[in-house]
Coordinates of C-alpha atoms in Angstrom, one line a residue:
M288 CA 126.8 119.3 93.9
D289 CA 128.0 118.3 97.3
Q290 CA 125.4 116.9 99.7
P291 CA 126.0 118.7 103.0
S292 CA 124.1 117.9 106.1
T293 CA 121.0 119.9 106.8
P294 CA 121.1 122.2 109.9
A295 CA 119.4 120.8 113.0
R296 CA 116.3 123.0 112.6
L297 CA 114.4 124.2 109.5
A298 CA 111.1 125.9 108.8
A299 CA 109.6 126.8 105.5
I300 CA 107.4 129.5 103.9
I301 CA 106.0 128.5 100.5
L302 CA 104.4 131.2 98.4
A303 CA 101.4 129.8 96.5
G304 CA 99.3 132.8 95.7
G305 CA 99.5 135.4 93.0
R306 CA 97.3 136.0 89.9
A307 CA 99.4 134.2 87.4
R308 CA 98.6 136.8 84.8
R309 CA 101.1 135.4 82.3
L310 CA 99.6 132.0 82.7
A311 CA 96.1 133.2 81.8
G312 CA 95.1 133.4 85.4
A313 CA 95.5 129.6 85.9
D314 CA 96.1 128.2 89.4
K315 CA 99.8 127.9 88.8
P316 CA 100.8 126.0 92.0
A317 CA 98.2 123.4 91.0
S318 CA 99.7 123.0 87.5
L319 CA 101.1 119.5 86.9
V320 CA 104.7 118.8 85.9
G321 CA 105.7 115.2 85.8
G322 CA 102.3 114.3 87.2
R323 CA 102.8 116.4 90.4
R324 CA 101.4 119.7 91.3
L325 CA 104.0 122.5 91.6
I326 CA 102.9 123.0 95.2
D327 CA 103.7 119.4 95.9
I328 CA 107.2 119.8 94.4
A329 CA 107.9 122.7 96.7
L330 CA 106.7 120.7 99.7
A331 CA 108.9 117.8 98.8
A332 CA 111.9 120.1 98.8
V333 CA 111.6 120.6 102.5
P334 CA 110.9 117.1 103.9
H335 CA 112.8 117.8 107.1
A336 CA 111.1 121.1 108.0
E337 CA 109.6 121.1 111.5
Q338 CA 107.1 123.7 110.4
I339 CA 105.8 124.5 106.9
V340 CA 103.4 127.4 106.2
V341 CA 101.8 127.8 102.7
V342 CA 100.6 131.3 101.9
G343 CA 97.8 131.3 99.4
P344 CA 94.2 130.1 98.8
D345 CA 92.8 126.9 100.2
R346 CA 94.1 123.8 98.6
D347 CA 94.3 120.1 99.3
L348 CA 97.5 119.9 101.4
P349 CA 99.0 117.4 103.9
A350 CA 97.7 117.7 107.4
R351 CA 101.0 118.9 108.8
V352 CA 101.1 122.0 106.6
Q353 CA 99.9 125.3 108.1
R354 CA 98.0 127.7 105.9
T355 CA 97.6 131.5 105.8
R356 CA 96.9 134.3 103.4
E357 CA 98.6 137.6 102.8
N358 CA 96.4 140.6 103.7
P359 CA 95.0 141.8 101.4
P360 CA 95.1 138.8 99.0
F361 CA 97.4 139.3 96.0
A362 CA 99.3 142.0 97.9
G363 CA 102.6 140.7 96.5
P364 CA 105.4 138.4 97.6
V365 CA 106.7 140.6 100.4
A366 CA 103.3 140.7 102.0
A367 CA 103.1 136.9 101.5
V368 CA 106.5 136.3 103.2
A369 CA 105.4 138.5 106.1
A370 CA 102.2 136.5 106.5
G371 CA 104.2 133.3 106.6
A372 CA 106.7 134.7 109.0
A373 CA 103.9 135.7 111.3
V374 CA 102.8 132.1 111.5
L375 CA 106.4 131.1 112.4
E376 CA 106.8 133.8 115.0
D377 CA 107.7 131.2 117.7
V378 CA 110.6 129.6 115.8
P379 CA 114.0 130.5 117.4
D380 CA 116.0 133.3 116.0
D381 CA 118.8 130.9 114.9
C382 CA 116.4 128.5 113.0
A383 CA 116.8 128.3 109.3
V384 CA 113.8 129.4 107.2
A385 CA 113.4 128.4 103.6
V386 CA 111.4 130.9 101.5
L387 CA 110.2 129.3 98.3
A388 CA 107.9 130.0 95.4
A389 CA 105.5 127.2 94.4
D390 CA 106.4 127.5 90.7
L391 CA 109.7 125.7 90.6
P392 CA 109.3 122.4 88.7
F393 CA 112.8 121.1 89.2
L394 CA 113.4 122.2 92.8
T395 CA 114.7 119.4 95.1
A396 CA 115.5 118.7 98.7
E397 CA 119.2 118.6 97.7
H398 CA 118.9 122.3 96.6
I399 CA 117.5 123.4 99.9
D400 CA 120.0 121.3 101.8
A401 CA 122.9 122.9 100.0
L402 CA 121.6 126.5 100.6
A403 CA 120.9 125.7 104.3
A404 CA 124.4 124.2 104.8
R405 CA 126.1 127.2 103.0
R406 CA 124.2 129.7 105.2
A407 CA 125.3 127.8 108.3
D408 CA 128.9 127.6 107.2
V409 CA 129.3 131.3 106.3
G410 CA 127.0 132.8 108.9
A411 CA 125.2 134.9 106.3
P412 CA 121.7 136.3 107.0
V413 CA 120.4 134.5 103.8
V414 CA 121.8 132.5 100.9
L415 CA 119.9 132.8 97.6
A416 CA 120.0 130.5 94.7
L417 CA 121.6 131.7 91.4
D418 CA 119.9 130.1 88.4
D419 CA 121.5 128.8 85.2
D420 CA 121.6 132.4 83.9
N421 CA 123.4 133.6 87.0
R422 CA 120.4 135.6 88.2
P423 CA 119.6 135.6 92.0
Q424 CA 116.2 134.0 92.8
Y425 CA 114.7 135.9 95.6
L426 CA 112.1 133.2 96.2
V427 CA 114.6 130.3 96.5
G428 CA 116.6 131.1 99.6
V429 CA 117.3 130.0 103.1
W430 CA 117.3 132.7 105.8
R431 CA 118.3 132.9 109.5
A432 CA 114.9 133.5 111.2
A433 CA 116.1 136.6 113.0
A434 CA 117.5 138.1 109.8
L435 CA 114.2 137.5 108.0
R436 CA 112.3 139.3 110.7
T437 CA 114.6 142.2 110.6
A438 CA 114.4 142.5 106.9
L439 CA 110.6 142.4 106.9
R440 CA 110.5 145.4 109.3
T441 CA 112.2 147.7 106.7
A442 CA 111.2 146.1 103.4
H443 CA 109.1 147.9 100.7
A444 CA 106.9 146.3 98.1
S445 CA 109.6 144.5 96.2
M446 CA 111.4 141.3 97.1
R447 CA 114.7 143.1 96.2
S448 CA 114.1 145.5 99.0
L449 CA 113.9 142.6 101.4
I450 CA 117.4 141.3 100.6
P451 CA 120.2 142.6 102.9
D452 CA 123.5 143.9 101.4
D453 CA 125.5 141.0 103.0
A454 CA 123.3 138.3 101.5
E455 CA 125.2 135.4 99.9
T456 CA 124.4 133.6 96.7
M457 CA 125.0 130.0 95.5
R458 CA 124.8 128.7 92.0
L459 CA 122.4 125.8 91.7
S460 CA 121.7 124.0 88.4
G461 CA 118.1 123.4 87.4
I462 CA 116.5 126.4 89.2
A463 CA 113.9 127.7 86.8
D464 CA 110.4 129.0 87.5
V465 CA 107.2 128.8 85.5
D466 CA 105.7 132.1 84.3
T467 CA 104.2 131.5 80.9
P468 CA 102.4 128.6 79.1
E469 CA 105.6 128.1 77.2
D470 CA 107.6 127.7 80.4
L471 CA 105.0 125.1 81.6
A472 CA 105.1 123.2 78.4
A473 CA 108.9 123.1 78.4
A474 CA 109.0 121.9 82.0
R475 CA 106.6 119.1 81.2
R476 CA 108.8 118.0 78.3
H477 CA 111.8 117.8 80.5
A478 CA 110.2 116.2 83.5
D479 CA 111.8 112.8 84.3
P480 CA 109.1 110.3 85.2
V481 CA 111.5 108.3 87.4
A482 CA 112.5 111.4 89.4
A483 CA 108.8 112.4 89.7
L484 CA 107.9 109.0 91.1
A485 CA 110.8 109.0 93.5
A486 CA 109.8 112.5 94.8
A487 CA 106.1 111.6 95.1
A488 CA 107.0 108.4 97.0
T489 CA 108.6 110.5 99.8
D490 CA 105.0 111.3 100.8
L491 CA 104.2 107.7 101.5
D492 CA 104.6 106.2 105.0
P493 CA 106.3 102.9 105.2
A494 CA 104.4 99.9 106.6
A495 CA 104.6 99.2 110.3
P496 CA 107.5 96.8 111.2
R497 CA 106.6 93.3 112.3
H498 CA 108.4 90.2 113.7
T499 CA 108.5 87.1 111.6
G500 CA 110.3 83.8 111.3
V501 CA 113.3 83.8 109.1
D502 CA 112.0 81.1 106.8
E503 CA 108.7 83.1 106.2
S504 CA 110.4 86.4 105.4
A505 CA 111.3 86.1 101.7
G506 CA 110.4 89.3 99.8
A507 CA 110.1 91.4 102.9
V508 CA 112.5 94.3 103.8
L509 CA 114.6 94.5 107.0
A510 CA 113.2 97.2 109.3
E511 CA 116.1 96.6 111.7
P512 CA 119.6 95.5 110.9
L513 CA 120.4 91.8 110.9
R514 CA 122.9 91.2 113.7
A515 CA 124.7 88.0 114.4
A516 CA 123.5 86.0 117.4
V517 CA 126.4 83.5 117.2
A518 CA 129.9 83.8 115.6
F519 CA 130.6 82.2 112.3
P520 CA 132.2 79.8 112.2
A521 CA 131.2 78.8 115.7
F522 CA 134.5 76.9 116.1
D523 CA 137.9 76.5 114.3
T524 CA 137.2 74.4 111.3
A525 CA 139.0 72.8 108.4
A526 CA 138.5 74.9 105.2
M527 CA 139.9 72.1 103.0
D528 CA 140.3 68.3 103.2
G529 CA 143.8 67.7 104.6
Y530 CA 145.5 67.2 108.0
A531 CA 145.2 68.8 111.4
V532 CA 148.7 69.1 112.8
R533 CA 150.3 70.0 116.1
G534 CA 153.7 71.7 116.2
S535 CA 156.3 71.7 113.4
G536 CA 156.8 68.9 111.0
P537 CA 157.4 66.2 110.2
W538 CA 154.3 64.8 111.8
R539 CA 153.4 61.3 112.8
L540 CA 149.9 60.3 111.7
V541 CA 147.7 59.2 114.6
G542 CA 144.1 58.3 115.3
S543 CA 141.0 58.1 113.2
A544 CA 140.1 60.7 110.6
V545 CA 137.9 63.6 111.9
R546 CA 134.7 64.0 109.9
A547 CA 132.4 67.0 109.8
G548 CA 129.8 66.8 112.6
H549 CA 132.0 64.6 114.7
D550 CA 134.5 65.4 117.5
G551 CA 138.1 64.2 117.0
Q552 CA 140.5 62.9 119.5
P553 CA 142.9 65.4 121.0
L554 CA 146.4 65.8 119.6
T555 CA 148.3 65.5 122.8
E556 CA 151.9 65.5 121.5
P557 CA 153.8 67.9 119.2
G558 CA 154.7 66.5 115.8
T559 CA 151.4 64.6 115.4
A560 CA 148.7 64.9 112.8
V561 CA 145.3 63.5 112.0
S562 CA 143.3 63.4 108.7
I563 CA 140.5 65.9 108.7
A564 CA 137.5 66.6 106.3
T565 CA 136.3 70.0 105.1
G566 CA 134.0 71.5 107.7
A567 CA 135.2 69.4 110.6
A568 CA 136.2 71.0 113.9
L569 CA 139.8 71.1 114.7
P570 CA 140.6 68.5 117.4
P571 CA 141.9 69.9 120.7
G572 CA 145.6 70.5 120.6
A573 CA 145.8 71.0 116.8
D574 CA 147.5 74.2 115.6
R575 CA 146.3 74.4 111.9
V576 CA 145.2 72.5 108.9
I577 CA 147.3 71.7 105.8
R578 CA 145.5 70.7 102.7
H579 CA 146.1 67.3 101.1
E580 CA 147.9 68.5 98.0
E581 CA 150.5 70.3 100.1
V582 CA 151.5 67.2 102.1
A583 CA 154.0 64.4 101.2
A584 CA 153.9 61.1 103.1
R585 CA 156.5 58.3 103.5
S586 CA 155.8 55.2 101.6
D587 CA 154.1 53.6 104.5
G588 CA 152.0 56.8 105.1
S589 CA 153.0 57.1 108.8
V590 CA 155.0 60.3 108.6
L591 CA 154.0 63.5 106.8
T592 CA 155.9 66.5 105.6
S593 CA 154.7 69.8 104.2
T594 CA 155.6 70.8 100.6
R595 CA 154.8 74.5 101.3
S596 CA 155.6 76.3 104.5
G597 CA 153.3 78.7 106.3
R598 CA 149.9 77.8 104.8
D599 CA 147.0 77.5 107.2
D600 CA 143.8 76.2 105.8
T601 CA 141.9 76.7 109.1
R602 CA 138.7 78.8 109.1
R603 CA 139.0 80.4 112.5
R604 CA 136.1 80.9 114.9
G605 CA 134.4 84.3 114.2
S606 CA 136.5 85.0 111.1
S607 CA 133.4 85.7 109.0
W608 CA 131.6 87.6 111.7
A609 CA 131.5 88.0 115.5
V610 CA 128.5 88.1 117.8
G611 CA 126.7 91.4 117.3
D612 CA 128.1 92.2 113.9
V613 CA 125.7 93.8 111.4
L614 CA 125.3 91.4 108.5
A615 CA 122.7 93.3 106.6
A616 CA 121.5 96.9 107.0
A617 CA 117.9 98.0 107.5
G618 CA 116.3 98.5 104.1
T619 CA 117.8 95.3 102.6
T620 CA 115.4 93.0 100.8
V621 CA 115.2 89.6 102.3
D622 CA 116.3 87.1 99.6
A623 CA 117.5 83.5 99.8
A624 CA 121.1 84.6 100.6
L625 CA 119.9 86.7 103.5
I626 CA 117.8 83.9 104.9
G627 CA 120.8 81.5 104.7
T628 CA 123.0 84.1 106.4
A629 CA 120.5 84.7 109.2
R630 CA 120.3 81.0 109.9
G631 CA 124.1 80.7 109.9
A632 CA 124.1 83.6 112.4
G633 CA 121.8 81.9 114.8
V634 CA 118.9 84.3 114.1
A635 CA 115.4 82.8 114.1
R636 CA 113.3 85.9 113.8
L637 CA 113.6 89.1 111.8
V638 CA 112.0 92.6 112.1
V639 CA 110.7 93.4 108.7
R640 CA 108.2 95.4 106.6
G641 CA 106.2 93.5 104.1
P642 CA 106.3 91.6 101.8
L643 CA 104.2 93.9 99.7
R644 CA 100.6 92.8 99.3
A645 CA 98.8 93.8 96.2
T646 CA 95.3 93.4 94.9
V647 CA 94.7 93.8 91.2
H648 CA 91.3 94.9 89.9
T649 CA 90.2 95.2 86.4
S650 CA 87.6 97.8 85.6
G651 CA 85.2 98.9 82.8
D652 CA 81.7 97.8 81.7
E653 CA 83.2 96.5 78.5
V654 CA 85.8 94.1 80.1
G655 CA 84.3 90.6 80.2
S656 CA 81.0 91.7 78.9
P657 CA 79.1 88.9 77.1
T658 CA 77.8 91.4 74.5
A659 CA 79.3 91.7 71.1
S660 CA 81.1 94.9 72.2
G661 CA 82.7 93.2 75.2
I662 CA 86.5 92.6 75.4
T663 CA 88.6 89.9 77.1
D664 CA 90.8 90.9 80.0
T665 CA 94.4 90.5 78.7
A666 CA 96.0 93.2 81.0
S667 CA 95.7 91.7 84.5
P668 CA 97.7 88.5 83.9
P669 CA 101.0 90.3 82.8
V670 CA 100.5 93.0 85.5
A671 CA 100.1 90.3 88.2
T672 CA 103.2 88.6 86.9
L673 CA 105.2 91.8 87.0
L674 CA 104.0 92.4 90.6
S675 CA 105.1 88.9 91.6
G676 CA 108.5 89.4 90.0
F677 CA 108.9 92.5 92.2
G678 CA 108.3 90.3 95.3
A679 CA 104.6 91.2 95.9
R680 CA 102.0 88.7 97.2
V681 CA 99.3 89.2 94.6
A682 CA 95.6 88.7 94.9
H683 CA 93.0 89.1 92.1
G684 CA 90.3 91.5 93.2
A685 CA 86.8 91.9 91.9
H686 CA 86.1 93.3 88.5
L687 CA 84.8 96.9 89.0
P688 CA 82.1 98.4 86.8
D689 CA 82.2 102.0 85.5
S690 CA 80.8 103.5 88.8
P691 CA 82.4 105.9 91.3
A692 CA 80.7 104.0 94.1
A693 CA 82.1 100.6 93.0
L694 CA 85.6 102.1 92.6
A695 CA 85.4 103.8 96.0
G696 CA 84.3 100.6 97.6
A697 CA 87.4 98.7 96.4
L698 CA 89.6 101.4 97.9
G699 CA 87.7 101.7 101.2
P700 CA 88.3 100.2 104.6
D701 CA 87.0 96.7 103.9
R702 CA 90.3 95.4 102.7
P703 CA 93.8 94.8 104.3
P704 CA 95.3 98.1 105.4
G705 CA 98.5 99.3 103.9
E706 CA 98.3 97.3 100.7
L707 CA 98.9 98.3 97.1
V708 CA 95.6 98.5 95.2
V709 CA 96.0 98.3 91.5
V710 CA 93.1 99.3 89.3
I711 CA 93.5 98.8 85.5
G712 CA 91.4 101.3 83.6
A713 CA 89.3 104.4 84.6
T714 CA 92.4 106.7 84.7
G715 CA 91.5 108.8 81.7
R716 CA 89.3 111.8 81.5
G717 CA 86.4 110.3 79.5
A718 CA 82.8 110.0 80.4
A719 CA 83.3 106.5 81.8
D720 CA 86.5 107.3 83.8
H721 CA 85.6 107.7 87.5
L722 CA 88.7 106.9 89.4
R723 CA 89.5 110.5 90.3
A724 CA 86.0 111.0 91.6
A725 CA 86.3 107.8 93.7
L726 CA 89.6 109.0 95.2
A727 CA 88.0 112.3 96.1
R728 CA 85.0 110.5 97.7
I729 CA 87.2 108.5 100.1
G730 CA 89.5 111.4 100.9
A731 CA 92.6 110.0 99.2
R732 CA 95.5 112.3 98.4
L733 CA 96.5 112.3 94.7
L734 CA 100.3 112.1 94.4
I735 CA 100.8 111.6 90.6
D736 CA 98.2 112.5 88.0
G737 CA 99.7 111.4 84.7
L738 CA 103.3 111.2 83.5
P739 CA 105.1 112.4 80.3
L740 CA 105.2 108.8 79.1
R741 CA 104.0 106.7 76.2
P742 CA 102.5 104.2 76.5
G743 CA 101.1 104.2 80.0
G744 CA 101.2 108.0 80.8
S745 CA 97.6 108.0 81.9
L746 CA 98.2 106.7 85.4
L747 CA 97.3 107.8 88.9
I748 CA 99.0 107.3 92.2
A749 CA 97.2 108.2 95.4
A750 CA 97.8 107.8 99.2
L751 CA 94.8 106.1 100.7
P752 CA 93.4 107.1 104.1
D753 CA 94.5 103.9 105.7
G754 CA 98.1 104.1 104.6
G755 CA 97.6 102.0 101.4
V756 CA 98.4 103.2 97.9
L757 CA 96.3 103.3 94.8
L758 CA 98.1 102.6 91.5
G759 CA 95.7 103.3 88.6
L760 CA 97.0 102.0 85.3
G761 CA 95.8 102.7 81.8
G762 CA 93.2 100.3 80.5
N763 CA 95.1 99.2 77.3
P764 CA 97.2 96.1 78.2
V765 CA 100.5 97.5 77.0
A766 CA 99.9 100.8 78.8
A767 CA 99.0 98.8 82.0
V768 CA 102.2 96.7 81.7
A769 CA 104.4 99.8 81.0
G770 CA 102.9 101.7 83.9
A771 CA 103.4 98.8 86.3
A772 CA 106.9 98.2 85.2
L773 CA 107.8 101.9 85.8
C774 CA 105.9 102.5 89.1
V775 CA 105.8 99.3 91.2
P776 CA 109.5 99.2 92.2
T777 CA 109.4 102.7 93.5
L778 CA 106.2 102.2 95.3
R779 CA 107.4 98.9 96.8
D780 CA 110.6 100.6 98.1
A781 CA 108.6 103.4 99.7
L782 CA 106.0 101.2 101.3
L783 CA 108.6 98.7 102.7
G784 CA 111.4 101.2 103.5
A785 CA 113.8 99.5 101.0
R786 CA 117.0 101.0 99.9
P787 CA 116.6 101.6 96.1
G788 CA 119.2 99.9 94.0
P789 CA 121.3 101.8 91.4
P790 CA 119.6 102.3 88.1
E791 CA 120.7 100.1 85.2
Y792 CA 121.2 101.9 81.9
L793 CA 121.1 100.2 78.5
S794 CA 122.7 101.0 75.2
V795 CA 119.7 100.9 72.9
L796 CA 121.3 101.1 69.4
D797 CA 118.1 102.1 67.6
A798 CA 116.8 104.4 70.3
A799 CA 116.4 107.3 67.9
A800 CA 114.0 105.3 65.7
V801 CA 111.6 104.6 68.6
A802 CA 112.0 107.8 70.7
H803 CA 109.2 110.2 71.0
P804 CA 110.1 113.9 70.3
D805 CA 108.7 115.2 73.5
L806 CA 107.8 112.3 75.8
W807 CA 109.5 109.4 77.5
R808 CA 108.7 106.1 75.8
V809 CA 108.6 102.5 77.2
V810 CA 109.8 100.0 74.6
P811 CA 110.5 96.3 74.5
V812 CA 114.2 95.4 73.9
C813 CA 116.3 92.4 73.3
P814 CA 120.1 92.0 73.4
D815 CA 121.9 92.3 70.0
G816 CA 124.6 89.7 70.9
A817 CA 127.4 92.3 71.0
G818 CA 126.7 94.1 74.2
G819 CA 123.9 96.4 73.0
W820 CA 120.2 96.3 72.8
L821 CA 117.7 96.5 70.0
A822 CA 114.2 98.0 70.5
S823 CA 111.0 96.8 68.9
A824 CA 108.2 99.2 67.9
I825 CA 104.9 98.8 69.6
T826 CA 102.4 98.4 66.9
S827 CA 99.3 98.6 69.1
T828 CA 98.7 99.2 72.8
A829 CA 95.4 97.3 72.6
E830 CA 97.1 93.9 72.4
L831 CA 100.3 92.4 73.7
R832 CA 101.8 90.9 70.6
S833 CA 104.6 93.6 70.4
L834 CA 105.9 92.3 73.8
I835 CA 106.3 88.7 72.8
G836 CA 109.9 87.6 73.2
A837 CA 111.1 90.8 74.7
R838 CA 113.9 90.3 77.2
T839 CA 113.1 93.5 79.2
L840 CA 111.5 96.9 78.9
A841 CA 113.5 100.1 78.6
L842 CA 112.6 103.8 79.3
V843 CA 113.9 105.9 76.4
P844 CA 114.1 109.7 77.0
P845 CA 112.6 112.2 74.6
A846 CA 114.3 112.5 71.3
S847 CA 116.7 109.8 72.5
A848 CA 118.6 112.4 74.5
G849 CA 120.5 110.3 77.0
S850 CA 120.7 106.6 78.0
A851 CA 117.7 104.3 78.2
R852 CA 116.9 102.9 81.6
R853 CA 116.1 99.3 82.2
L854 CA 112.7 98.8 84.0
V855 CA 112.4 95.0 84.6

């Protein structure tokens, strides 16, 4: 679909109540799809809203979200919309108001942007989404605030009674709600873990910008554009070894050769030339440079003629960039080429975020235990290597026992703020898995609670109170590697404000043989020598032998429906 701009002002009402009778009375907005609560998916669909009000029972929500309840509770969607509109009574009449249900697993900000732009373009009181079956979705729409208030004054109990006759509709692919256990199971099967991660990462605040020297900035991300402080080249220079000439030929050869880094004597007369080296500044009076191979000389070498007319092998001052030109946009990762460019542009300091700092903790009473039932830590070395490959500065943290207090201590304030804290293990739901309890103890906000992934699906991502991020990885070493390969690039980009690169897809020739029927699968792959890739089966997640010799890891969709995505 087109990506129109969002109107200047937007508010949102999200309906998150109801009894969910067809879902056995479960708290539907808290149900997980792609590791995210349905209520969080709805919130992520309105990231630019100036005000958001959630109508429903108390839940853990971001601080900026307002809360209310329909009166009486469970009085139906019209009463819920009215309760939300009452909270938004001060928004201007011409403000756009998104009205959304919190049971839409594939709703995106692009959907709401499209509805809002369409409403603004046609001037309709409301634009509702049409789902894939061409049915209007009364709880996926964008209203003009005044029109919503008018409709609420005359509406009855049904949402249909709220919709004015001149409402517009817009077909949007992927709009489907969750009503039954079968709907929820189907949504979970189709949830894309990469998309879920990207959406969850929008809730993370980038690190504060800082000033740093160019030579110390590798791995950071530009918080402000790189602008040239000096032109490049700073002077007219020879692009090739040859002759600097004045006027039209033939030319009389004069003076000593001009070398790079040295000033040449002026050419004071037309028809003269001087030998010049690549990178040397044109001497005063010279018009251009002709390369050696396009010059013929008399037998005594004193007079030169050109064998090709019109060529000018001069690199002119400012031909690459002028003072003030933007050489790299904000969001660009600082690599060796950017550092060299900055130095050539006369820039000594950059405004950056990062580089990412990560601390890796192992966990579990069994890891490193001297007893017969103890196991060796084989997960943290490859995870740390992956982090380093993604540009992180990695520290090895303390080993954490199976204790909520110990886990909470590692996530608490006695550590550098804003870092990525990686905990290997404690992400399951067994008797010894206490990471969720530790996150609740410190007031962290859980963003991802598991993904439809094998191996590595038992993972947690949480926003820590100080602005840092917790990445909890499965305790088995292959699961830890798979989870890190999938999650770290997205988290890094969010924390440093980097512009994500385009995904790289691989043609995995035997994908059907390794694909899971319902879940996404991480597999090691190697090139087949003919442009394709061959996958290897993972024989055990408890040891890393299956990854030996793998060129990269690929994410294979369920039932091999679609292309595999390269992870590292």
